[in-house]
């Protein structure tokens, strides 16, 4: 699986959009971009994933550049509850036996 | 849908004893489950892949005889930390992916403290 690079930490004011970047310059054509987050002392939570097109769900939006070498996770209106470590992972979407490998992630701190 | 339950949420045990952690997929069948370990302020490290009806696959550097994994049914995998020592104190997390589903679902984790 391709390696990802994320900033170590970011701050965001409550109510503002949080934009979390991820670099995956060595991504292959069949690898998806997944985002998870981990709130302190809990298991990771799935947020969103995509291959080429931008994606949006009730939690966030995922913007993938045309060359697929980087992506941005957008939390449109961050709240204090969004304070967590956010992990960007790229992997082949090949069924249930493929493992997820976590990097160091971005620690997002949402403040008043 | 796609709920993974992990039990216990925390456990304290004496050095030298064994501890069993359960991971259940509540509303789907999981032929494969994954076990992770996370030390304070570090990322998740994959320990092993649990396969229903067959031997688990441990990652390099993870002792298979110390971290025993049993995946006896399509909804239950267990991790047993044998002869636990203080350095095994950590946050253990399991996960599974629903066939045809999106993403992986994680359990809430088990905090193990060995004293």
PDB file of C-alpha atoms in Angstrom:
ATOM      1  CA  UNK A   1       0.000   0.000   0.000  1.00  0.00           C
ATOM      2  CA  UNK A   2       1.146   3.532  -0.777  1.00  0.00           C
ATOM      3  CA  UNK A   3       2.595   5.665   1.998  1.00  0.00           C
ATOM      4  CA  UNK A   4       0.843   8.836   3.124  1.00  0.00           C
ATOM      5  CA  UNK A   5       2.144  12.064   4.619  1.00  0.00           C
ATOM      6  CA  UNK A   6       0.050  14.223   6.922  1.00  0.00           C
ATOM      7  CA  UNK A   7       0.793  17.237   9.102  1.00  0.00           C
ATOM      8  CA  UNK A   8       1.350  16.271  12.708  1.00  0.00           C
ATOM      9  CA  UNK A   9      -1.214  18.659  14.117  1.00  0.00           C
ATOM     10  CA  UNK A  10      -3.732  21.341  13.183  1.00  0.00           C
ATOM     11  CA  UNK A  11      -6.003  23.749  15.002  1.00  0.00           C
ATOM     12  CA  UNK A  12      -9.445  24.876  13.931  1.00  0.00           C
ATOM     13  CA  UNK A  13     -11.968  27.254  15.457  1.00  0.00           C
ATOM     14  CA  UNK A  14     -15.347  25.812  16.253  1.00  0.00           C
ATOM     15  CA  UNK A  15     -17.854  26.462  13.492  1.00  0.00           C
ATOM     16  CA  UNK A  16     -15.206  26.898  10.855  1.00  0.00           C
ATOM     17  CA  UNK A  17     -14.274  24.397   8.180  1.00  0.00           C
ATOM     18  CA  UNK A  18     -11.390  22.076   8.990  1.00  0.00           C
ATOM     19  CA  UNK A  19      -9.293  21.155   5.971  1.00  0.00           C
ATOM     20  CA  UNK A  20      -6.956  18.225   6.566  1.00  0.00           C
ATOM     21  CA  UNK A  21      -4.432  17.538   3.803  1.00  0.00           C
ATOM     22  CA  UNK A  22      -2.853  14.239   2.875  1.00  0.00           C
ATOM     23  CA  UNK A  23      -0.087  13.545   0.417  1.00  0.00           C
ATOM     24  CA  UNK A  24      -0.007  10.167  -1.306  1.00  0.00           C
ATOM     25  CA  UNK A  25       2.225  10.806  -4.294  1.00  0.00           C
ATOM     26  CA  UNK A  26       2.985   7.115  -4.881  1.00  0.00           C
ATOM     27  CA  UNK A  27      -0.638   5.999  -5.014  1.00  0.00           C
ATOM     28  CA  UNK A  28      -1.470   3.350  -7.591  1.00  0.00           C
ATOM     29  CA  UNK A  29      -4.390   3.452  -9.960  1.00  0.00           C
ATOM     30  CA  UNK A  30      -6.381   0.836  -8.057  1.00  0.00           C
ATOM     31  CA  UNK A  31      -5.782   2.235  -4.575  1.00  0.00           C
ATOM     32  CA  UNK A  32      -8.510   4.025  -2.693  1.00  0.00           C
ATOM     33  CA  UNK A  33      -8.065   6.884  -0.234  1.00  0.00           C
ATOM     34  CA  UNK A  34      -9.658   6.178   3.160  1.00  0.00           C
ATOM     35  CA  UNK A  35     -10.072   8.525   6.094  1.00  0.00           C
ATOM     36  CA  UNK A  36     -10.581   7.431   9.683  1.00  0.00           C
ATOM     37  CA  UNK A  37     -10.494   9.316  12.931  1.00  0.00           C
ATOM     38  CA  UNK A  38      -9.781   8.265  16.481  1.00  0.00           C
ATOM     39  CA  UNK A  39     -11.166  10.128  19.405  1.00  0.00           C
ATOM     40  CA  UNK A  40      -9.148   9.684  22.571  1.00  0.00           C
ATOM     41  CA  UNK A  41      -9.285   6.146  24.010  1.00  0.00           C
ATOM     42  CA  UNK A  42     -11.758   4.882  21.424  1.00  0.00           C
ATOM     43  CA  UNK A  43     -11.505   2.682  18.356  1.00  0.00           C
ATOM     44  CA  UNK A  44     -11.066   4.410  14.983  1.00  0.00           C
ATOM     45  CA  UNK A  45     -14.182   5.562  13.187  1.00  0.00           C
ATOM     46  CA  UNK A  46     -14.651   5.354   9.435  1.00  0.00           C
ATOM     47  CA  UNK A  47     -15.288   8.742   7.836  1.00  0.00           C
ATOM     48  CA  UNK A  48     -15.170   8.500   4.081  1.00  0.00           C
ATOM     49  CA  UNK A  49     -13.315   6.994   1.168  1.00  0.00           C
ATOM     50  CA  UNK A  50     -12.860   7.628  -2.555  1.00  0.00           C
ATOM     51  CA  UNK A  51     -10.995   6.577  -5.665  1.00  0.00           C
ATOM     52  CA  UNK A  52     -11.000   9.430  -8.173  1.00  0.00           C
ATOM     53  CA  UNK A  53     -14.061  11.580  -7.729  1.00  0.00           C
ATOM     54  CA  UNK A  54     -14.788  13.904  -4.868  1.00  0.00           C
ATOM     55  CA  UNK A  55     -17.049  12.361  -2.276  1.00  0.00           C
ATOM     56  CA  UNK A  56     -19.408  13.754   0.327  1.00  0.00           C
ATOM     57  CA  UNK A  57     -21.376  12.164   3.125  1.00  0.00           C
ATOM     58  CA  UNK A  58     -23.039  13.309   6.310  1.00  0.00           C
ATOM     59  CA  UNK A  59     -19.730  13.613   8.096  1.00  0.00           C
ATOM     60  CA  UNK A  60     -17.313  15.131   5.612  1.00  0.00           C
ATOM     61  CA  UNK A  61     -16.195  15.805   2.076  1.00  0.00           C
ATOM     62  CA  UNK A  62     -13.207  14.270   0.376  1.00  0.00           C
ATOM     63  CA  UNK A  63     -11.450  16.222  -2.350  1.00  0.00           C
ATOM     64  CA  UNK A  64      -8.974  14.239  -4.450  1.00  0.00           C
ATOM     65  CA  UNK A  65      -6.693  16.063  -6.877  1.00  0.00           C
ATOM     66  CA  UNK A  66      -6.876  15.165 -10.530  1.00  0.00           C
ATOM     67  CA  UNK A  67      -3.491  13.422 -10.446  1.00  0.00           C
ATOM     68  CA  UNK A  68      -4.604  11.621  -7.230  1.00  0.00           C
ATOM     69  CA  UNK A  69      -1.338  12.453  -5.521  1.00  0.00           C
ATOM     70  CA  UNK A  70      -3.015  14.308  -2.702  1.00  0.00           C
ATOM     71  CA  UNK A  71      -6.376  14.733  -1.049  1.00  0.00           C
ATOM     72  CA  UNK A  72      -8.115  16.916   1.505  1.00  0.00           C
ATOM     73  CA  UNK A  73     -10.672  15.924   4.083  1.00  0.00           C
ATOM     74  CA  UNK A  74     -13.093  18.728   4.844  1.00  0.00           C
ATOM     75  CA  UNK A  75     -15.194  18.931   7.979  1.00  0.00           C
ATOM     76  CA  UNK A  76     -17.539  21.771   6.973  1.00  0.00           C
ATOM     77  CA  UNK A  77     -18.463  23.048  10.425  1.00  0.00           C
ATOM     78  CA  UNK A  78     -16.058  21.710  13.007  1.00  0.00           C
ATOM     79  CA  UNK A  79     -17.290  21.198  16.564  1.00  0.00           C
ATOM     80  CA  UNK A  80     -15.416  20.406  19.754  1.00  0.00           C
ATOM     81  CA  UNK A  81     -16.454  16.785  19.288  1.00  0.00           C
ATOM     82  CA  UNK A  82     -14.390  16.647  16.104  1.00  0.00           C
ATOM     83  CA  UNK A  83     -11.186  16.918  18.137  1.00  0.00           C
ATOM     84  CA  UNK A  84      -9.396  13.693  17.258  1.00  0.00           C
ATOM     85  CA  UNK A  85      -6.513  12.140  15.353  1.00  0.00           C
ATOM     86  CA  UNK A  86      -7.346  11.838  11.662  1.00  0.00           C
ATOM     87  CA  UNK A  87      -5.730   9.106   9.595  1.00  0.00           C
ATOM     88  CA  UNK A  88      -5.409   9.101   5.820  1.00  0.00           C
ATOM     89  CA  UNK A  89      -4.832   5.606   4.426  1.00  0.00           C
ATOM     90  CA  UNK A  90      -4.494   4.385   0.867  1.00  0.00           C
ATOM     91  CA  UNK A  91      -5.099   0.777  -0.018  1.00  0.00           C
ATOM     92  CA  UNK A  92      -6.417  -1.526  -2.650  1.00  0.00           C
ATOM     93  CA  UNK A  93     -10.096  -2.246  -2.238  1.00  0.00           C
ATOM     94  CA  UNK A  94      -9.749  -6.016  -2.595  1.00  0.00           C
ATOM     95  CA  UNK A  95     -12.278  -7.513  -0.259  1.00  0.00           C
ATOM     96  CA  UNK A  96     -12.464  -8.217   3.424  1.00  0.00           C
ATOM     97  CA  UNK A  97      -9.030  -9.702   4.033  1.00  0.00           C
ATOM     98  CA  UNK A  98      -6.923  -6.704   3.118  1.00  0.00           C
ATOM     99  CA  UNK A  99      -5.409  -5.029   6.127  1.00  0.00           C
ATOM    100  CA  UNK A 100      -5.314  -1.351   6.990  1.00  0.00           C
ATOM    101  CA  UNK A 101      -1.951   0.168   7.827  1.00  0.00           C
ATOM    102  CA  UNK A 102      -2.081   3.327   9.939  1.00  0.00           C
ATOM    103  CA  UNK A 103       0.415   6.167   9.738  1.00  0.00           C
ATOM    104  CA  UNK A 104       0.899   8.827  12.384  1.00  0.00           C
ATOM    105  CA  UNK A 105      -2.150  10.898  11.402  1.00  0.00           C
ATOM    106  CA  UNK A 106      -3.041  14.529  12.084  1.00  0.00           C
ATOM    107  CA  UNK A 107      -4.099  15.605  15.536  1.00  0.00           C
ATOM    108  CA  UNK A 108      -6.928  18.105  15.038  1.00  0.00           C
ATOM    109  CA  UNK A 109      -7.715  20.376  17.941  1.00  0.00           C
ATOM    110  CA  UNK A 110     -10.990  22.279  17.656  1.00  0.00           C
ATOM    111  CA  UNK A 111     -11.133  25.301  19.927  1.00  0.00           C
ATOM    112  CA  UNK A 112     -13.779  27.767  21.038  1.00  0.00           C
TER     113      UNK A 112
ATOM    114  CA  UNK B   1     -25.230  -1.654  10.597  1.00  0.00           C
ATOM    115  CA  UNK B   2     -21.702  -3.112  10.810  1.00  0.00           C
ATOM    116  CA  UNK B   3     -21.185  -3.057  14.568  1.00  0.00           C
ATOM    117  CA  UNK B   4     -18.161  -4.601  16.244  1.00  0.00           C
ATOM    118  CA  UNK B   5     -18.305  -5.217  19.962  1.00  0.00           C
ATOM    119  CA  UNK B   6     -15.183  -5.674  22.047  1.00  0.00           C
ATOM    120  CA  UNK B   7     -15.043  -6.956  25.591  1.00  0.00           C
ATOM    121  CA  UNK B   8     -13.839  -6.133  28.153  1.00  0.00           C
ATOM    122  CA  UNK B   9     -13.294  -2.412  27.723  1.00  0.00           C
ATOM    123  CA  UNK B  10     -10.593  -2.468  30.359  1.00  0.00           C
ATOM    124  CA  UNK B  11      -8.810  -5.099  32.406  1.00  0.00           C
ATOM    125  CA  UNK B  12      -6.130  -5.153  35.065  1.00  0.00           C
ATOM    126  CA  UNK B  13      -4.198  -8.345  35.584  1.00  0.00           C
ATOM    127  CA  UNK B  14      -1.218  -9.558  37.526  1.00  0.00           C
ATOM    128  CA  UNK B  15       2.077 -10.183  35.821  1.00  0.00           C
ATOM    129  CA  UNK B  16       2.351 -13.769  34.631  1.00  0.00           C
ATOM    130  CA  UNK B  17      -1.354 -14.352  34.137  1.00  0.00           C
ATOM    131  CA  UNK B  18      -3.258 -14.599  30.858  1.00  0.00           C
ATOM    132  CA  UNK B  19      -5.973 -12.304  29.599  1.00  0.00           C
ATOM    133  CA  UNK B  20      -8.590 -12.983  26.942  1.00  0.00           C
ATOM    134  CA  UNK B  21     -10.176 -10.241  24.842  1.00  0.00           C
ATOM    135  CA  UNK B  22     -13.258 -10.895  22.735  1.00  0.00           C
ATOM    136  CA  UNK B  23     -14.244  -9.258  19.477  1.00  0.00           C
ATOM    137  CA  UNK B  24     -17.696  -9.858  18.040  1.00  0.00           C
ATOM    138  CA  UNK B  25     -19.318  -8.703  14.831  1.00  0.00           C
ATOM    139  CA  UNK B  26     -22.896  -8.139  15.919  1.00  0.00           C
ATOM    140  CA  UNK B  27     -24.802  -7.747  12.688  1.00  0.00           C
ATOM    141  CA  UNK B  28     -22.594  -9.268  10.036  1.00  0.00           C
ATOM    142  CA  UNK B  29     -20.342 -12.211   9.453  1.00  0.00           C
ATOM    143  CA  UNK B  30     -16.631 -11.591   9.405  1.00  0.00           C
ATOM    144  CA  UNK B  31     -14.375 -14.223   7.912  1.00  0.00           C
ATOM    145  CA  UNK B  32     -11.428 -11.986   8.698  1.00  0.00           C
ATOM    146  CA  UNK B  33     -10.784  -9.822  11.719  1.00  0.00           C
ATOM    147  CA  UNK B  34      -7.750  -7.761  12.592  1.00  0.00           C
ATOM    148  CA  UNK B  35      -6.062  -7.109  15.924  1.00  0.00           C
ATOM    149  CA  UNK B  36      -4.159  -3.911  16.622  1.00  0.00           C
ATOM    150  CA  UNK B  37      -2.154  -2.617  19.540  1.00  0.00           C
ATOM    151  CA  UNK B  38      -1.681   1.029  20.402  1.00  0.00           C
ATOM    152  CA  UNK B  39       0.769   2.437  22.928  1.00  0.00           C
ATOM    153  CA  UNK B  40       0.222   5.914  24.401  1.00  0.00           C
ATOM    154  CA  UNK B  41       0.613   8.741  21.881  1.00  0.00           C
ATOM    155  CA  UNK B  42       1.419   6.283  19.119  1.00  0.00           C
ATOM    156  CA  UNK B  43      -0.471   5.054  16.089  1.00  0.00           C
ATOM    157  CA  UNK B  44      -2.193   1.707  15.720  1.00  0.00           C
ATOM    158  CA  UNK B  45       0.094  -1.186  14.944  1.00  0.00           C
ATOM    159  CA  UNK B  46      -1.348  -4.269  13.297  1.00  0.00           C
ATOM    160  CA  UNK B  47      -0.569  -7.370  15.331  1.00  0.00           C
ATOM    161  CA  UNK B  48      -2.324 -10.129  13.462  1.00  0.00           C
ATOM    162  CA  UNK B  49      -4.987 -11.108  11.000  1.00  0.00           C
ATOM    163  CA  UNK B  50      -7.538 -13.547  12.331  1.00  0.00           C
ATOM    164  CA  UNK B  51      -9.075 -16.003   9.881  1.00  0.00           C
ATOM    165  CA  UNK B  52     -12.194 -18.004  10.662  1.00  0.00           C
ATOM    166  CA  UNK B  53     -11.436 -21.701  10.794  1.00  0.00           C
ATOM    167  CA  UNK B  54      -7.718 -21.373  10.205  1.00  0.00           C
ATOM    168  CA  UNK B  55      -4.534 -20.126  11.805  1.00  0.00           C
ATOM    169  CA  UNK B  56      -4.012 -16.461  12.354  1.00  0.00           C
ATOM    170  CA  UNK B  57      -1.306 -14.553  10.546  1.00  0.00           C
ATOM    171  CA  UNK B  58       0.908 -12.597  12.925  1.00  0.00           C
ATOM    172  CA  UNK B  59       2.892  -9.579  11.799  1.00  0.00           C
ATOM    173  CA  UNK B  60       6.646  -9.673  11.896  1.00  0.00           C
ATOM    174  CA  UNK B  61       7.913  -9.247  15.439  1.00  0.00           C
ATOM    175  CA  UNK B  62       4.647 -10.324  17.074  1.00  0.00           C
ATOM    176  CA  UNK B  63       5.034 -13.611  18.962  1.00  0.00           C
ATOM    177  CA  UNK B  64       2.283 -15.978  17.923  1.00  0.00           C
ATOM    178  CA  UNK B  65       2.628 -18.102  21.065  1.00  0.00           C
ATOM    179  CA  UNK B  66       2.305 -15.084  23.301  1.00  0.00           C
ATOM    180  CA  UNK B  67      -0.600 -13.472  21.476  1.00  0.00           C
ATOM    181  CA  UNK B  68      -2.935 -16.375  20.789  1.00  0.00           C
ATOM    182  CA  UNK B  69      -5.767 -15.787  18.384  1.00  0.00           C
ATOM    183  CA  UNK B  70      -8.823 -17.956  17.927  1.00  0.00           C
ATOM    184  CA  UNK B  71     -11.471 -17.275  15.311  1.00  0.00           C
ATOM    185  CA  UNK B  72     -13.895 -20.106  15.987  1.00  0.00           C
ATOM    186  CA  UNK B  73     -16.962 -18.640  14.325  1.00  0.00           C
ATOM    187  CA  UNK B  74     -17.885 -16.054  11.739  1.00  0.00           C
ATOM    188  CA  UNK B  75     -18.782 -13.558  14.440  1.00  0.00           C
ATOM    189  CA  UNK B  76     -16.191 -14.101  17.164  1.00  0.00           C
ATOM    190  CA  UNK B  77     -12.438 -13.705  17.388  1.00  0.00           C
ATOM    191  CA  UNK B  78     -10.483 -13.798  20.629  1.00  0.00           C
ATOM    192  CA  UNK B  79      -7.040 -12.538  21.506  1.00  0.00           C
ATOM    193  CA  UNK B  80      -5.322 -14.096  24.502  1.00  0.00           C
ATOM    194  CA  UNK B  81      -2.274 -12.389  25.930  1.00  0.00           C
ATOM    195  CA  UNK B  82      -0.411 -15.198  27.655  1.00  0.00           C
ATOM    196  CA  UNK B  83       1.947 -14.702  30.587  1.00  0.00           C
ATOM    197  CA  UNK B  84       1.319 -10.991  30.480  1.00  0.00           C
ATOM    198  CA  UNK B  85       4.011  -8.587  31.648  1.00  0.00           C
ATOM    199  CA  UNK B  86       3.918  -4.851  32.315  1.00  0.00           C
ATOM    200  CA  UNK B  87       5.324  -4.127  28.843  1.00  0.00           C
ATOM    201  CA  UNK B  88       2.181  -5.723  27.378  1.00  0.00           C
ATOM    202  CA  UNK B  89       0.106  -2.961  28.913  1.00  0.00           C
ATOM    203  CA  UNK B  90      -1.524  -1.264  25.961  1.00  0.00           C
ATOM    204  CA  UNK B  91      -4.758  -0.465  24.131  1.00  0.00           C
ATOM    205  CA  UNK B  92      -5.893  -3.442  22.041  1.00  0.00           C
ATOM    206  CA  UNK B  93      -8.366  -2.896  19.209  1.00  0.00           C
ATOM    207  CA  UNK B  94     -10.050  -5.274  16.805  1.00  0.00           C
ATOM    208  CA  UNK B  95     -11.663  -4.565  13.462  1.00  0.00           C
ATOM    209  CA  UNK B  96     -13.563  -6.283  10.700  1.00  0.00           C
ATOM    210  CA  UNK B  97     -14.961  -5.461   7.329  1.00  0.00           C
ATOM    211  CA  UNK B  98     -18.399  -6.400   6.183  1.00  0.00           C
ATOM    212  CA  UNK B  99     -18.425  -8.155   2.857  1.00  0.00           C
ATOM    213  CA  UNK B 100     -19.501  -5.627   0.244  1.00  0.00           C
ATOM    214  CA  UNK B 101     -19.445  -2.830   2.804  1.00  0.00           C
ATOM    215  CA  UNK B 102     -17.497   0.369   2.936  1.00  0.00           C
ATOM    216  CA  UNK B 103     -14.538   0.741   5.219  1.00  0.00           C
ATOM    217  CA  UNK B 104     -13.625  -1.211   8.298  1.00  0.00           C
ATOM    218  CA  UNK B 105     -15.499  -1.187  11.571  1.00  0.00           C
ATOM    219  CA  UNK B 106     -13.489  -1.062  14.763  1.00  0.00           C
ATOM    220  CA  UNK B 107     -14.274  -2.206  18.239  1.00  0.00           C
ATOM    221  CA  UNK B 108     -14.141   0.277  21.080  1.00  0.00           C
ATOM    222  CA  UNK B 109     -10.863  -1.142  22.320  1.00  0.00           C
ATOM    223  CA  UNK B 110      -9.596  -2.853  25.466  1.00  0.00           C
ATOM    224  CA  UNK B 111      -7.182  -1.146  27.791  1.00  0.00           C
ATOM    225  CA  UNK B 112      -4.950  -3.749  29.378  1.00  0.00           C
ATOM    226  CA  UNK B 113      -2.898  -2.893  32.435  1.00  0.00           C
ATOM    227  CA  UNK B 114      -0.496  -5.496  33.756  1.00  0.00           C
ATOM    228  CA  UNK B 115       0.696  -4.922  37.309  1.00  0.00           C
TER     229      UNK B 115
END
